[in-house]
Amino acid sequence: MRSSYNEAMQTHVVLDYPVHVDSSEGLIASLDKGLQAGRHQHVVTLNPEMLMFGEQDKTFGALLKSADLVLPDGAGIVWALKRRGIHLKRVPGIEFSQALLAKAAREGLPVALLGAQPDVNEAAVKNLKQTYPGLTIVYAHHGFFASAEERAQIAQACADARPNYVFVALGVPHQERWIQEFKAIFQEPTVFVGVGGSFDIWSGLKQRAHPLFLKWHLEWLYRITSEPFRIKRVYKTLPTFALKVLFQDSRSASS
Ligand code: UDP
């Protein structure tokens, strides 16, 4: 299926949710086209947990379905597509965001970093400036707001700084909702990416999984073993997701 968002990009569907498929370069080029056309674009890094939350909360589900770019971040998404003969590599949101940061640094495009604990946000800003010389971070703020008013004021301050890329690390579903709610107040064409725990990694305060875990699509296993509070979330969503995928596949095989 071709995406209506970008004719050159393939779109596959997992349980009615779109997943856009292209090389990293192709995905970035399509965002570039959108920026040049003056559009705001929301990038979602889809995993089964988000998808199942979208099934429970239809407003959130609609938000995921209307995103401009949906990346196959979760191993479960890759698995669901593989069952239908579609073989693709995971596109981890953190790696895709790093590619965007490198591009922003090269081209002098301003970025903003919103979210995480204050010390984490500060350390991430410092480290990213070192990793990507020339990176212009025009706005950075932690993600713990005292009130709805403060949340809106910070969004306005972020918009006033006129970034072209905004990385939002508030966790799911807050980051996606923040993007949906505030993107219209940004005056420059902007790419918004919900990046979950990426600032924690960029700050150096947490480590990503060993490369072997990444190679075998087992980053989720590393995360639940190193942060046991995640086990409950995974237990609650992964079996239902897998059953739904298997059920849908068996129905389409018999029809
Ligand atoms: N966070 C935040 N404000 C909040 C709740 C969370 O800034 O009110 C941050 C948190 O400090 C962490 C990130 O959001 O840096 C969420 O990371 P997590 O790995 O839990 O994200 P997810 O699993 O949702 O991708």
Short mmCIF file of C-alpha atoms and ligand atoms in Angstrom, two decimals:
data_model
loop_
_atom_site.label_atom_id
_atom_site.label_comp_id
_atom_site.label_asym_id
_atom_site.label_seq_id
_atom_site.Cartn_x
_atom_site.Cartn_y
_atom_site.Cartn_z
CA MET A 1 0.00 0.00 0.00
CA ARG A 2 1.26 3.50 -0.75
CA SER A 3 1.00 6.19 1.88
CA SER A 4 -1.12 9.24 1.15
CA TYR A 5 1.45 11.19 3.20
CA ASN A 6 4.28 10.45 0.82
CA GLU A 7 3.66 8.67 -2.45
CA ALA A 8 7.16 7.20 -2.43
CA MET A 9 6.77 5.61 1.00
CA GLN A 10 5.22 2.24 1.71
CA THR A 11 2.62 1.96 4.44
CA HIS A 12 1.76 -1.34 6.10
CA VAL A 13 -0.97 -1.86 8.62
CA VAL A 14 -0.82 -3.63 12.01
CA LEU A 15 -4.28 -4.04 13.57
CA ASP A 16 -5.52 -0.98 11.63
CA TYR A 17 -2.54 1.17 12.64
CA PRO A 18 -0.27 2.45 9.86
CA VAL A 19 3.46 1.76 9.85
CA HIS A 20 5.60 3.63 7.35
CA VAL A 21 8.47 1.77 5.81
CA ASP A 22 11.55 3.19 4.14
CA SER A 23 15.28 3.47 4.69
CA SER A 24 16.35 5.94 7.35
CA GLU A 25 17.50 8.27 4.55
CA GLY A 26 14.12 7.94 2.80
CA LEU A 27 12.22 8.69 6.01
CA ILE A 28 14.37 11.75 6.70
CA ALA A 29 14.01 12.94 3.10
CA SER A 30 10.23 12.73 3.39
CA LEU A 31 10.31 14.83 6.58
CA ASP A 32 12.52 17.30 4.73
CA LYS A 33 9.97 17.59 1.96
CA GLY A 34 7.29 18.29 4.56
CA LEU A 35 9.43 20.99 6.18
CA GLN A 36 10.07 22.59 2.81
CA ALA A 37 6.33 22.52 2.11
CA GLY A 38 5.82 24.39 5.41
CA ARG A 39 4.10 21.53 7.26
CA HIS A 40 4.24 20.47 10.87
CA GLN A 41 4.89 16.75 11.14
CA HIS A 42 4.35 14.38 14.04
CA VAL A 43 6.59 11.31 14.19
CA VAL A 44 5.32 8.37 16.28
CA THR A 45 7.66 5.53 17.28
CA LEU A 46 5.13 2.72 17.47
CA ASN A 47 5.32 -0.27 19.80
CA PRO A 48 2.65 -2.79 20.86
CA GLU A 49 2.09 -1.05 24.20
CA MET A 50 1.17 2.21 22.47
CA LEU A 51 -1.01 0.41 19.98
CA MET A 52 -2.93 -1.41 22.71
CA PHE A 53 -3.36 1.85 24.58
CA GLY A 54 -4.81 3.26 21.37
CA GLU A 55 -7.28 0.36 21.32
CA GLN A 56 -8.50 1.28 24.83
CA ASP A 57 -8.47 5.04 24.33
CA LYS A 58 -9.95 5.76 20.93
CA THR A 59 -8.87 9.42 20.96
CA PHE A 60 -5.29 8.29 21.43
CA GLY A 61 -5.82 5.60 18.78
CA ALA A 62 -7.01 8.25 16.31
CA LEU A 63 -3.98 10.39 17.16
CA LEU A 64 -1.64 7.47 16.34
CA LYS A 65 -3.49 6.79 13.09
CA SER A 66 -3.26 10.42 11.99
CA ALA A 67 0.48 10.83 12.67
CA ASP A 68 2.50 11.93 9.67
CA LEU A 69 5.15 9.30 10.14
CA VAL A 70 4.83 6.07 12.15
CA LEU A 71 8.07 4.15 12.67
CA PRO A 72 8.27 0.42 13.50
CA ASP A 73 10.05 0.89 16.82
CA GLY A 74 8.74 -2.09 18.79
CA ALA A 75 9.95 -5.65 18.16
CA GLY A 76 6.28 -6.74 18.37
CA ILE A 77 5.39 -4.52 15.40
CA VAL A 78 8.22 -6.06 13.35
CA TRP A 79 7.02 -9.55 14.41
CA ALA A 80 3.40 -8.82 13.40
CA LEU A 81 4.52 -7.72 9.94
CA LYS A 82 6.93 -10.64 9.55
CA ARG A 83 4.01 -13.05 10.06
CA ARG A 84 2.51 -11.60 6.91
CA GLY A 85 5.74 -11.99 4.94
CA ILE A 86 6.84 -8.38 5.40
CA HIS A 87 10.43 -8.40 6.60
CA LEU A 88 11.77 -5.16 7.91
CA LYS A 89 14.25 -3.86 10.43
CA ARG A 90 13.20 -2.09 13.60
CA VAL A 91 13.64 1.66 13.48
CA PRO A 92 14.37 2.56 17.11
CA GLY A 93 13.09 6.06 17.84
CA ILE A 94 16.32 6.94 19.64
CA GLU A 95 18.46 6.10 16.61
CA PHE A 96 16.15 7.90 14.21
CA SER A 97 16.20 10.95 16.49
CA GLN A 98 20.01 10.85 16.56
CA ALA A 99 20.02 10.90 12.75
CA LEU A 100 17.74 13.96 12.88
CA LEU A 101 20.02 15.65 15.44
CA ALA A 102 23.06 15.01 13.22
CA LYS A 103 21.22 16.51 10.26
CA ALA A 104 20.05 19.52 12.30
CA ALA A 105 23.65 20.13 13.40
CA ARG A 106 24.96 19.85 9.83
CA GLU A 107 22.36 22.18 8.42
CA GLY A 108 22.16 24.65 11.29
CA LEU A 109 18.49 23.91 11.99
CA PRO A 110 17.37 24.81 15.52
CA VAL A 111 16.12 22.11 17.88
CA ALA A 112 14.27 21.99 21.21
CA LEU A 113 14.39 19.34 23.91
CA LEU A 114 11.41 19.09 26.21
CA GLY A 115 11.06 16.55 28.97
CA ALA A 116 12.72 14.28 31.55
CA GLN A 117 13.98 15.24 35.01
CA PRO A 118 15.78 18.63 35.26
CA ASP A 119 19.26 17.10 35.75
CA VAL A 120 18.64 14.62 32.92
CA ASN A 121 17.50 17.35 30.53
CA GLU A 122 20.54 19.49 31.37
CA ALA A 123 23.00 16.62 30.96
CA ALA A 124 21.36 15.55 27.67
CA VAL A 125 21.70 19.09 26.29
CA LYS A 126 25.37 19.22 27.30
CA ASN A 127 26.20 15.80 25.85
CA LEU A 128 24.30 16.35 22.59
CA LYS A 129 26.17 19.61 21.99
CA GLN A 130 29.43 17.70 22.37
CA THR A 131 28.31 14.79 20.20
CA TYR A 132 26.92 16.99 17.43
CA PRO A 133 29.19 20.05 17.11
CA GLY A 134 27.24 22.97 15.73
CA LEU A 135 23.92 21.73 17.14
CA THR A 136 21.76 24.73 17.99
CA ILE A 137 19.48 23.98 20.94
CA VAL A 138 17.21 27.00 21.10
CA TYR A 139 15.02 25.70 23.92
CA ALA A 140 15.29 23.06 26.63
CA HIS A 141 13.10 22.40 29.65
CA HIS A 142 12.40 19.47 31.95
CA GLY A 143 9.08 17.65 31.76
CA PHE A 144 7.63 17.99 35.24
CA PHE A 145 5.06 20.78 35.23
CA ALA A 146 3.54 22.23 38.39
CA SER A 147 0.21 23.03 36.71
CA ALA A 148 -1.65 23.05 33.41
CA GLU A 149 -0.84 26.78 33.13
CA GLU A 150 2.87 26.13 33.49
CA ARG A 151 2.64 23.34 30.92
CA ALA A 152 1.04 25.76 28.44
CA GLN A 153 3.53 28.56 29.24
CA ILE A 154 6.44 26.22 28.59
CA ALA A 155 4.90 25.10 25.32
CA GLN A 156 4.55 28.76 24.30
CA ALA A 157 8.17 29.52 25.26
CA CYS A 158 9.26 26.50 23.22
CA ALA A 159 7.25 27.71 20.21
CA ASP A 160 8.62 31.26 20.60
CA ALA A 161 12.16 29.87 20.27
CA ARG A 162 11.15 28.77 16.71
CA PRO A 163 12.74 25.32 16.52
CA ASN A 164 12.45 23.12 13.42
CA TYR A 165 12.80 19.90 15.43
CA VAL A 166 11.18 19.32 18.82
CA PHE A 167 12.06 16.17 20.77
CA VAL A 168 9.44 15.51 23.44
CA ALA A 169 10.35 13.09 26.25
CA LEU A 170 7.30 12.95 28.53
CA GLY A 171 6.54 9.23 28.13
CA VAL A 172 3.54 7.68 26.36
CA PRO A 173 0.80 8.97 26.03
CA HIS A 174 1.71 12.42 27.45
CA GLN A 175 4.27 13.26 24.77
CA GLU A 176 1.92 12.41 21.89
CA ARG A 177 -0.88 14.41 23.52
CA TRP A 178 1.46 17.36 24.10
CA ILE A 179 2.43 17.37 20.43
CA GLN A 180 -1.20 17.12 19.31
CA GLU A 181 -2.27 19.92 21.64
CA PHE A 182 0.50 22.43 21.01
CA LYS A 183 1.82 21.90 17.48
CA ALA A 184 -0.48 24.57 16.07
CA ILE A 185 1.18 27.35 18.12
CA PHE A 186 4.56 26.73 16.43
CA GLN A 187 5.16 29.26 13.67
CA GLU A 188 8.02 27.59 11.83
CA PRO A 189 7.49 24.26 10.04
CA THR A 190 8.39 21.77 12.74
CA VAL A 191 9.06 18.04 13.10
CA PHE A 192 7.86 16.74 16.48
CA VAL A 193 9.14 13.41 17.79
CA GLY A 194 7.93 11.66 20.96
CA VAL A 195 11.15 10.07 22.23
CA GLY A 196 10.20 8.36 25.53
CA GLY A 197 13.28 7.63 27.62
CA SER A 198 15.86 8.85 25.05
CA PHE A 199 16.99 11.85 27.14
CA ASP A 200 17.84 9.43 29.96
CA ILE A 201 20.24 7.69 27.57
CA TRP A 202 21.60 10.91 26.03
CA SER A 203 22.26 12.26 29.52
CA GLY A 204 24.54 9.30 30.18
CA LEU A 205 22.57 8.46 33.34
CA LYS A 206 21.13 5.29 31.78
CA GLN A 207 22.60 2.84 29.29
CA ARG A 208 21.02 1.28 26.25
CA ALA A 209 20.96 -2.50 25.99
CA HIS A 210 24.09 -4.38 24.87
CA PRO A 211 24.38 -4.39 21.03
CA LEU A 212 23.57 -8.12 21.02
CA PHE A 213 20.19 -7.39 22.63
CA LEU A 214 19.59 -4.75 19.95
CA LYS A 215 20.65 -7.13 17.18
CA TRP A 216 18.20 -9.80 18.36
CA HIS A 217 15.36 -7.29 18.85
CA LEU A 218 15.46 -7.91 22.61
CA GLU A 219 15.82 -4.32 23.84
CA TRP A 220 12.37 -4.70 25.46
CA LEU A 221 13.69 -7.66 27.50
CA TYR A 222 16.66 -5.61 28.68
CA ARG A 223 14.34 -2.76 29.66
CA ILE A 224 11.97 -4.91 31.70
CA THR A 225 14.82 -6.70 33.47
CA SER A 226 16.66 -3.47 34.29
CA GLU A 227 13.44 -1.58 35.17
CA PRO A 228 11.08 -4.18 36.68
CA PHE A 229 8.18 -1.67 36.96
CA ARG A 230 7.81 -2.18 33.18
CA ILE A 231 6.93 -5.87 33.58
CA LYS A 232 3.35 -5.07 34.61
CA ARG A 233 2.86 -2.83 31.55
CA VAL A 234 4.20 -5.51 29.24
CA TYR A 235 2.14 -8.31 30.86
CA LYS A 236 -0.96 -6.23 30.49
CA THR A 237 -0.51 -5.50 26.81
CA LEU A 238 1.79 -7.93 24.99
CA PRO A 239 -0.30 -11.15 25.25
CA THR A 240 -3.46 -9.34 24.09
CA PHE A 241 -1.54 -7.73 21.24
CA ALA A 242 -0.12 -11.09 20.15
CA LEU A 243 -3.53 -12.79 20.34
CA LYS A 244 -5.15 -10.03 18.32
CA VAL A 245 -2.48 -10.30 15.62
CA LEU A 246 -2.80 -14.11 15.48
CA PHE A 247 -6.60 -13.88 15.36
CA GLN A 248 -6.56 -11.29 12.60
CA ASP A 249 -4.05 -13.33 10.59
CA SER A 250 -6.15 -16.51 10.91
CA ARG A 251 -9.27 -14.61 9.82
CA SER A 252 -7.55 -13.16 6.77
CA ALA A 253 -6.12 -16.63 5.90
CA SER A 254 -9.62 -18.17 5.99
CA SER A 255 -11.35 -15.40 4.04
N1 UDP B 1 8.71 12.21 32.14
C1 UDP B 1 8.53 13.58 32.17
N2 UDP B 1 7.43 14.08 32.77
C2 UDP B 1 6.47 13.28 33.32
C3 UDP B 1 6.66 11.87 33.26
C4 UDP B 1 7.79 11.37 32.65
O1 UDP B 1 9.36 14.32 31.67
O2 UDP B 1 5.48 13.81 33.85
C5 UDP B 1 9.91 11.69 31.49
C6 UDP B 1 10.72 10.71 32.32
O3 UDP B 1 11.56 11.39 33.22
C7 UDP B 1 11.46 9.95 31.23
C8 UDP B 1 10.49 9.96 30.07
O4 UDP B 1 9.51 10.95 30.37
O5 UDP B 1 12.63 10.64 30.87
C9 UDP B 1 9.71 8.66 29.88
O6 UDP B 1 10.57 7.63 29.65
P1 UDP B 1 10.04 6.14 29.48
O7 UDP B 1 11.22 5.33 29.14
O8 UDP B 1 9.21 5.71 30.65
O9 UDP B 1 9.11 6.31 28.24
P2 UDP B 1 8.18 5.30 27.50
O10 UDP B 1 8.35 3.94 28.16
O11 UDP B 1 6.83 5.87 27.66
O12 UDP B 1 8.69 5.32 26.11
#
